[in-house]
mmCIF file of C-alpha atoms in Angstrom:
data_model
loop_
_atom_site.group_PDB
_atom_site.id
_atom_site.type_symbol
_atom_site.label_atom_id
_atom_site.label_comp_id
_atom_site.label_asym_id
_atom_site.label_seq_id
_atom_site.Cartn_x
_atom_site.Cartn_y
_atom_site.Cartn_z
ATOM 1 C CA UNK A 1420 -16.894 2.244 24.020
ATOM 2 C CA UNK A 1421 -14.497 5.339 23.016
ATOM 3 C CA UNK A 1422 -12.583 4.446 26.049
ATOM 4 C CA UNK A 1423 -8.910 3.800 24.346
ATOM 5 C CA UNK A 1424 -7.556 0.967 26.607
ATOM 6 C CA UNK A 1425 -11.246 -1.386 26.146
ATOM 7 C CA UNK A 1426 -11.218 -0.455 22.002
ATOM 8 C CA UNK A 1427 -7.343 -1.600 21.710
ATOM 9 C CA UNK A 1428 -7.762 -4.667 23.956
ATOM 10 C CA UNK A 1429 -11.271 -5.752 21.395
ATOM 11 C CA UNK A 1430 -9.150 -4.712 18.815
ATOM 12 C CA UNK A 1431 -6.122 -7.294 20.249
ATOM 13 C CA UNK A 1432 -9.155 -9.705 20.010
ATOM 14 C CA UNK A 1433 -10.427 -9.322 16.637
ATOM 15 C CA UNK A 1434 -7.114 -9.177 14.828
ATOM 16 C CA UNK A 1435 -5.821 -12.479 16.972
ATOM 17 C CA UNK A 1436 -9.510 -13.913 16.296
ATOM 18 C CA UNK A 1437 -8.708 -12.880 12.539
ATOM 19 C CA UNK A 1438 -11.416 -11.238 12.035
ATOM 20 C CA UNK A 1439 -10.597 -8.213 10.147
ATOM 21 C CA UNK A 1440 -11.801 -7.766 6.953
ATOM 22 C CA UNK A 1441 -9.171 -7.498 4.057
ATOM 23 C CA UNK A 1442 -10.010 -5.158 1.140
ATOM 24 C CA UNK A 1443 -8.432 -4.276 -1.995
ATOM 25 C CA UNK A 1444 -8.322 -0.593 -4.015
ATOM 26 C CA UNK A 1445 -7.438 -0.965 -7.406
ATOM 27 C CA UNK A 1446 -4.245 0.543 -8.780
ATOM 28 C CA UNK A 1447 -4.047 1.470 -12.484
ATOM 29 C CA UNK A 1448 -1.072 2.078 -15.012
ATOM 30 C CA UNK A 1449 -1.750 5.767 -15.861
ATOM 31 C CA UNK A 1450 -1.681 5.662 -20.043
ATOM 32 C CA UNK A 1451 -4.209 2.500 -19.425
ATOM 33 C CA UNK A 1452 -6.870 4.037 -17.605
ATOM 34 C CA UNK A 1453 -9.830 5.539 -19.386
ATOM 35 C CA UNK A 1454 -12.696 4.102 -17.578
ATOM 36 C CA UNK A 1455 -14.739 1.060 -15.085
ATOM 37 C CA UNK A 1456 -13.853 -1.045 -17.966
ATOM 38 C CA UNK A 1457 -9.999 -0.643 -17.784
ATOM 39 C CA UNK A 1458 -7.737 -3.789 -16.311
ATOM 40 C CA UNK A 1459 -5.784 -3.088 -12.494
ATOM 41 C CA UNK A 1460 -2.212 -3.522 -13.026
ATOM 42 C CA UNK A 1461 -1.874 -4.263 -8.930
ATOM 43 C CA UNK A 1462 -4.499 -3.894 -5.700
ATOM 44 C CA UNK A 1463 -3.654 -2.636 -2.328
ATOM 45 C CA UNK A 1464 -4.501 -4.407 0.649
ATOM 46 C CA UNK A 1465 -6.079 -2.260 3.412
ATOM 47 C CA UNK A 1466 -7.355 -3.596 6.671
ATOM 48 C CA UNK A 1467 -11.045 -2.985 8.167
ATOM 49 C CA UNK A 1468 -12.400 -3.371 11.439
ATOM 50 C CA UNK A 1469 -16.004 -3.897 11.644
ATOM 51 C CA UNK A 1470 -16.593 -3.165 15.936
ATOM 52 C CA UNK A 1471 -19.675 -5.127 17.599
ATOM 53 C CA UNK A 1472 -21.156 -1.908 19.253
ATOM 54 C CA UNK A 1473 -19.462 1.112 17.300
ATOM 55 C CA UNK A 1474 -19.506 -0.058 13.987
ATOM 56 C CA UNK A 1475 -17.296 0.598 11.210
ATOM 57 C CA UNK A 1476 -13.828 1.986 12.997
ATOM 58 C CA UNK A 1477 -11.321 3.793 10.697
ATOM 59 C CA UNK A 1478 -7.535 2.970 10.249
ATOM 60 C CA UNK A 1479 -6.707 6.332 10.582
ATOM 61 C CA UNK A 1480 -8.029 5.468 14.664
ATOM 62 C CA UNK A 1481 -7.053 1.546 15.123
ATOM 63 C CA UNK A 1482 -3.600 1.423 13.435
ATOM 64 C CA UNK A 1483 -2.219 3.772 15.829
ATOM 65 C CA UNK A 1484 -3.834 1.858 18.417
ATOM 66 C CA UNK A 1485 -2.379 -1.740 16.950
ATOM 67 C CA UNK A 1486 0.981 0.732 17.095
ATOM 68 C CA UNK A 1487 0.893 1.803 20.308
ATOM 69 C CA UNK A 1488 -0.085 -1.400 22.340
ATOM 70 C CA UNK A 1489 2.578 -3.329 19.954
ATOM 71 C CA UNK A 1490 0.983 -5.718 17.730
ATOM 72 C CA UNK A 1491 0.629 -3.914 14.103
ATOM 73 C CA UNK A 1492 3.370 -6.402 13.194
ATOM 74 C CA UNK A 1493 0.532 -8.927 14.302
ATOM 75 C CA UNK A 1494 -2.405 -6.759 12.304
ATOM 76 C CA UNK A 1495 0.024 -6.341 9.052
ATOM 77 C CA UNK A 1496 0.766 -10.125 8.923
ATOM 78 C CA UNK A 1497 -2.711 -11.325 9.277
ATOM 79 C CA UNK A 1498 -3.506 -8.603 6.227
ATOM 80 C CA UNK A 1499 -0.529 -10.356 4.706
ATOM 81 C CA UNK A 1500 -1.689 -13.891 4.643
ATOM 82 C CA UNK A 1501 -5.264 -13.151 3.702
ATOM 83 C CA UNK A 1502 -3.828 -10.937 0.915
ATOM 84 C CA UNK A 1503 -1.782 -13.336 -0.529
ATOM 85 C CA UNK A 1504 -4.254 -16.128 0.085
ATOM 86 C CA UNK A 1505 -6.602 -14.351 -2.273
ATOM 87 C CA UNK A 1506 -3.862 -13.289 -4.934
ATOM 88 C CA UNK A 1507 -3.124 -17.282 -5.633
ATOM 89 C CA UNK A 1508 -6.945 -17.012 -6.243
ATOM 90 C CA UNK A 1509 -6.589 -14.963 -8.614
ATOM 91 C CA UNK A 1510 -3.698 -16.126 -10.242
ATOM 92 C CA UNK A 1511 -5.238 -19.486 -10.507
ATOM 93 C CA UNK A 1512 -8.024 -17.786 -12.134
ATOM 94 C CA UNK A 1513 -5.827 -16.755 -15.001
ATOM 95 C CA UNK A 1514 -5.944 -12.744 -13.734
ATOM 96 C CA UNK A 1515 -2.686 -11.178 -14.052
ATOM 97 C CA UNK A 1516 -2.832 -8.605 -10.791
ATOM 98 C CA UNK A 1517 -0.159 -7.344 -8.197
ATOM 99 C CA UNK A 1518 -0.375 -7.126 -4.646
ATOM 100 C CA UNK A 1519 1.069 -4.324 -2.279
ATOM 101 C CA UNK A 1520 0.592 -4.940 1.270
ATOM 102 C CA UNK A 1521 1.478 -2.069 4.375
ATOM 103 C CA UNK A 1522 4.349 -2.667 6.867
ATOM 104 C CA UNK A 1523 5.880 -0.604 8.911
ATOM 105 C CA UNK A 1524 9.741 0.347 9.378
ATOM 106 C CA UNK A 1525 9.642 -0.986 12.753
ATOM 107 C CA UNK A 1526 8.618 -4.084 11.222
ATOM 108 C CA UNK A 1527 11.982 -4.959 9.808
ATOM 109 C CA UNK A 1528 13.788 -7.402 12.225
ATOM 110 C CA UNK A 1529 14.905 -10.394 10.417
ATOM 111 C CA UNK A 1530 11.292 -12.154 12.080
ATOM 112 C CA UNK A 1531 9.218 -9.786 9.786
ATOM 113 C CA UNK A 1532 11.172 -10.600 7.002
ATOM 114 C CA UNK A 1533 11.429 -14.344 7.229
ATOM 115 C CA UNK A 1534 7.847 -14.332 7.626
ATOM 116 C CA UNK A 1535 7.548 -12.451 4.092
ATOM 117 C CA UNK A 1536 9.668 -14.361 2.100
ATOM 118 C CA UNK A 1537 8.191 -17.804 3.493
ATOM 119 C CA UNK A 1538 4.623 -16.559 1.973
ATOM 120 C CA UNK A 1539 6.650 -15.187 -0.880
ATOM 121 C CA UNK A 1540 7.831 -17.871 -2.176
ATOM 122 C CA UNK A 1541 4.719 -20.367 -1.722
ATOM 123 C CA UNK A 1542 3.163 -17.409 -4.010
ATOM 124 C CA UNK A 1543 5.457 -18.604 -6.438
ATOM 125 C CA UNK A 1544 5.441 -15.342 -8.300
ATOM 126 C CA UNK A 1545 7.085 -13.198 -5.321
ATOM 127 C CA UNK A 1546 7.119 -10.817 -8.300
ATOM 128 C CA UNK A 1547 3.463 -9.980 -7.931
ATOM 129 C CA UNK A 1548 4.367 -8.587 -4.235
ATOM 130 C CA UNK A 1549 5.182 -5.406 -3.247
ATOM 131 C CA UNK A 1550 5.680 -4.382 0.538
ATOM 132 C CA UNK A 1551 4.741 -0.467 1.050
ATOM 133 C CA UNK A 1552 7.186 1.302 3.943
ATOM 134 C CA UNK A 1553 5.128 3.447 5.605
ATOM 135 C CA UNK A 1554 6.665 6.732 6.167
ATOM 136 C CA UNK A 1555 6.355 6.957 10.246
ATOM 137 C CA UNK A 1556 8.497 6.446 11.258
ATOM 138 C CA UNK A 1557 11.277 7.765 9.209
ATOM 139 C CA UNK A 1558 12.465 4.281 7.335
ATOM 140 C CA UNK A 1559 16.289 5.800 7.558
ATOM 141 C CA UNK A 1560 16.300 6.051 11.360
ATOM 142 C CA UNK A 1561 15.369 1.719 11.843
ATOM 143 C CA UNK A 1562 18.687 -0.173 12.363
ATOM 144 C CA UNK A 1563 19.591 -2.845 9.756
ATOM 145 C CA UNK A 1564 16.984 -1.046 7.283
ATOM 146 C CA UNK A 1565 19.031 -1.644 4.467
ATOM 147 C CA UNK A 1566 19.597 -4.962 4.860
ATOM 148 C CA UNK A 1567 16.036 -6.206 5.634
ATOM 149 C CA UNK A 1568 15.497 -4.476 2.013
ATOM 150 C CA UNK A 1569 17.816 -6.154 0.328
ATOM 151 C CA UNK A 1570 17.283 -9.804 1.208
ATOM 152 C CA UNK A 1571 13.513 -9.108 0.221
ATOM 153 C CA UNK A 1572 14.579 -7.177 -3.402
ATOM 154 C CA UNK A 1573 17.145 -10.480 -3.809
ATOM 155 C CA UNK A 1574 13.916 -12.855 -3.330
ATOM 156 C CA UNK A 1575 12.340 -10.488 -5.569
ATOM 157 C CA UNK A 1576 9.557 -8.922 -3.406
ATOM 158 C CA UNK A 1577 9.063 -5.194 -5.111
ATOM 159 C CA UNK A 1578 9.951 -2.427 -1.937
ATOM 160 C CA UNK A 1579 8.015 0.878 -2.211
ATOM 161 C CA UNK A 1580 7.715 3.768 -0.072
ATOM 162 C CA UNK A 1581 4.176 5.155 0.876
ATOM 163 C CA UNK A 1582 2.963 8.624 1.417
ATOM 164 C CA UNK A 1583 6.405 10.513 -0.427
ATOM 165 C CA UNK A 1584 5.935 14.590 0.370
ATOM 166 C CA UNK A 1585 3.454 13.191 3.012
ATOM 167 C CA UNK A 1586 5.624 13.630 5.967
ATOM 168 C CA UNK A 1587 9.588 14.212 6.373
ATOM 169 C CA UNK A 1588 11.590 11.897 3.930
ATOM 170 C CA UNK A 1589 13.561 13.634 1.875
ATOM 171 C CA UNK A 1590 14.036 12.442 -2.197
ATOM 172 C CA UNK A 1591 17.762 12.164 -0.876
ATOM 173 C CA UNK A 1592 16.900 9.955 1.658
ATOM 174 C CA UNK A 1593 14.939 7.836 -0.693
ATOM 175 C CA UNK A 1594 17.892 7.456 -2.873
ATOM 176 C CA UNK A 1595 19.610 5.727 0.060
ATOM 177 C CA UNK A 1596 17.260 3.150 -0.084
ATOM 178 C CA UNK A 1597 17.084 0.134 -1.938
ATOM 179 C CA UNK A 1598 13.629 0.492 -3.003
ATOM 180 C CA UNK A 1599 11.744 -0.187 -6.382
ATOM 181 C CA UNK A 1600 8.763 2.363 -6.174
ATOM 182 C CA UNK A 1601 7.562 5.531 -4.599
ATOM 183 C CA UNK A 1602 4.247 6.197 -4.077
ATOM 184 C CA UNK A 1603 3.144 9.689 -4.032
ATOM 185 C CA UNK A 1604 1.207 11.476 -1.308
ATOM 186 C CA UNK A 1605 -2.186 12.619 -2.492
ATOM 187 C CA UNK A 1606 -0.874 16.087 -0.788
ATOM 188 C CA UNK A 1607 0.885 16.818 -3.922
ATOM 189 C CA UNK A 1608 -1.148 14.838 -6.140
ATOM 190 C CA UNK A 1609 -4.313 16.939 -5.364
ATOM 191 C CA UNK A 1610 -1.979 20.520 -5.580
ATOM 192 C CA UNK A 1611 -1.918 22.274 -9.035
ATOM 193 C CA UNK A 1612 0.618 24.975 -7.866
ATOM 194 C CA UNK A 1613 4.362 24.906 -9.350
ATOM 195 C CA UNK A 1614 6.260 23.770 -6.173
ATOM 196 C CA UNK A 1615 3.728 20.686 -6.222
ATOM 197 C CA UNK A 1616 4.484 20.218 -9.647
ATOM 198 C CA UNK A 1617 8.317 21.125 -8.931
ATOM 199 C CA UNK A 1618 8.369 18.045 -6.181
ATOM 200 C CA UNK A 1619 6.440 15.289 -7.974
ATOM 201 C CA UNK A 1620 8.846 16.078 -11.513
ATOM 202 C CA UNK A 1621 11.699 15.805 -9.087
ATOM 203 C CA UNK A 1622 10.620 12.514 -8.033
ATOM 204 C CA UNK A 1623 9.528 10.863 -11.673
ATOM 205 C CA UNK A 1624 12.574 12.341 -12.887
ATOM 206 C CA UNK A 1625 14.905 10.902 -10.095
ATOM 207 C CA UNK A 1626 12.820 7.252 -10.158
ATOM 208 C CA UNK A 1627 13.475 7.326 -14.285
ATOM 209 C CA UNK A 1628 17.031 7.510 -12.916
ATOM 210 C CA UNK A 1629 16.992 4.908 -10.668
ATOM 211 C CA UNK A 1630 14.376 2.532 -12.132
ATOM 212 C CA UNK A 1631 11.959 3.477 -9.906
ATOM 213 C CA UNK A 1632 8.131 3.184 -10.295
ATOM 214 C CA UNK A 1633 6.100 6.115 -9.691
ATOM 215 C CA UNK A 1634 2.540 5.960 -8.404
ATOM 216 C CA UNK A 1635 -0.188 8.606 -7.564
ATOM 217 C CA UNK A 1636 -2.365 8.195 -4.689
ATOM 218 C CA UNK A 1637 -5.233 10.194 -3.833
ATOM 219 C CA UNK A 1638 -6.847 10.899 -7.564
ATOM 220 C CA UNK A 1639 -10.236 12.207 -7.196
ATOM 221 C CA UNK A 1640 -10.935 14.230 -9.764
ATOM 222 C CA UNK A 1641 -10.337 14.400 -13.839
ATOM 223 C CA UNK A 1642 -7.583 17.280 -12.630
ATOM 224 C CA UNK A 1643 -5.990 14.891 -10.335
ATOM 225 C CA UNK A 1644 -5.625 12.425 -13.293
ATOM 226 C CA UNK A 1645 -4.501 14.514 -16.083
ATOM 227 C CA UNK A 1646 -2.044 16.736 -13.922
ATOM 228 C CA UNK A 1647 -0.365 12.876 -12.536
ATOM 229 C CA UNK A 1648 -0.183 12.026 -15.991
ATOM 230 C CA UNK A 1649 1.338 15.504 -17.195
ATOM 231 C CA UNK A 1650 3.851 14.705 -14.263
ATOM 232 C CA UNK A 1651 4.971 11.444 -15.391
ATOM 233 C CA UNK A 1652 3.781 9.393 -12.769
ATOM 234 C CA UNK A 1653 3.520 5.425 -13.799
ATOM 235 C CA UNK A 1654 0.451 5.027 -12.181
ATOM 236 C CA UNK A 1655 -2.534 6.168 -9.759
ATOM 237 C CA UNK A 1656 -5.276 5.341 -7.429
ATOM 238 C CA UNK A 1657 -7.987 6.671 -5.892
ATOM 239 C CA UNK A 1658 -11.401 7.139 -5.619
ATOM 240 C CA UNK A 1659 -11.899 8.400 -9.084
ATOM 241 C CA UNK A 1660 -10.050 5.508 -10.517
ATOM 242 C CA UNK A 1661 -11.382 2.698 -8.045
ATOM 243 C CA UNK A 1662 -12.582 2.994 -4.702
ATOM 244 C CA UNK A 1663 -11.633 -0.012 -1.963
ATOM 245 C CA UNK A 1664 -13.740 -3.266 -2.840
ATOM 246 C CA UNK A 1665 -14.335 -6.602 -1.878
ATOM 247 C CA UNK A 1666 -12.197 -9.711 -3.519
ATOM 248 C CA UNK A 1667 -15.879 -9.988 -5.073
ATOM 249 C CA UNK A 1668 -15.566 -6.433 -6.542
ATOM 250 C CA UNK A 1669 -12.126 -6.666 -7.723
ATOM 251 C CA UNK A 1670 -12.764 -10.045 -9.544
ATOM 252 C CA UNK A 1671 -15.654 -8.124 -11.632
ATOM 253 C CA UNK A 1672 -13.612 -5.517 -12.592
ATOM 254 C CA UNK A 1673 -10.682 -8.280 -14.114
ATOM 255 C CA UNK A 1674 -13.313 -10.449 -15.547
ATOM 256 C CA UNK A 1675 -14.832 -7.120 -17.489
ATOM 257 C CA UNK A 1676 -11.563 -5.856 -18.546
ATOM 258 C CA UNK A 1677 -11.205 -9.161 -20.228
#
């Protein structure tokens, strides 16, 4: 079953079947984090594929295959839907929690965003949303980029962009966008040399600038944490702070933070 073309046509199946599972890794405001106990400020949605014969499967092998064959756009919006179904959950539960769901730049014909802002608004809060660019491809080479941006920051959907230092976007480029957050690659989160701390600075210092939000990804260790929070970042995740969970998992962790 390793055979590419019959793993991307059960993948076609299980994501128009809808039966990925969704799960959610806490994110934390960095000065509010000291322990289990502490309250997410937002989760991320990530998808999981759970095959028949092989098992677990990891993103890093079925979202290039959802890519290739052309339907992530399908894969993101059924992560989408199930996200969002379960933030009303928790909203109606009382839990104040945001949501950031994946999309890629290729994603952002007037379809994609339509779609978005429908969900958006029956969220009621669109607010509590925030729709992660992915950095491949390079969000400044997709026609109409800007504009797709816009009409979701005018709705009020929150626009980050994923994996900064991660790949080629430049913090020039990023000030072309109209974006509201940059998350940080765990590349330089997990460095402790000066140009790391050089390029992250340059980045908090830029988003204080601009009103951007700064998050950390990839904090693992105690040194992760302290040197994000020496940097300025706004927040973190990672495995030290919260590993991906169930909608189970991520309701214990709001009803013990009270």
């Amino acid at each position: 079953m390793t055979n590419t073309p019959l793993l991307t046509r059960d993948l076609k199946a299980a994501v128009s079947g809808g039966r990925l599972e969704v799960v959610y890794q806490p994110i934390f405001r960095l000065h509010d984090w000291s322990d289990i106990t502490s309250r997410p400020a937002a989760v991320e949605a990530l998808s999981r594929w759970n095959h028949s014969v092989m098992g677990s499967v990891s993103p890093v092998r079925f979202i290039p295959l959802a890519e290739r064959a052309e339907f992530l756009e399908e894969l993101d919006r059924l992560v989408l839907a199930a996200a969002l179904a379960q933030l009303r959950e928790w909203h109606r539960a009382g839990h104040v929690i945001g949501l950031s769901v994946n999309a890629s730049p290729t994603h952002f014909a007037s379809e994609y965003v339509d779609a978005v802002l429908e969900r958006a608004e029956n969220l009621g809060t669109p607010g509590a949303l925030t729709v992660e660019i992915i950095e491949a491809p390079s969000p400044q080479l997709i026609p109409d980029m800007n504009g797709a941006l816009t009409r979701l920051r005018e709705a009020g959907v929150v626009i980050s962009v994923d994996d900064f230092g991660g790949g080629d976007t430049t913090l020039e480029m990023l000030e072309m966008l109209p974006i509201d957050e940059v998350k940080i690659d765990r590349t330089l989160t997990q460095r402790d040399d000066a140009e790391a701390d050089d390029a992250v600075r340059a980045v908090v210092e830029s988003g204080r600038a601009h009103g951007w939000r700064t998050v950390a990804e990839g904090i693992e260790t105690i040194a992760d944490l302290e040197r994000s929070r020496d940097r300025g970042c706004d927040r973190g995740q990672g495995f030290l702070l919260g590993r991906p969970t169930t909608p189970d998992g991520i309701e214990r962790m709001l009803r013990r933070a009270g």
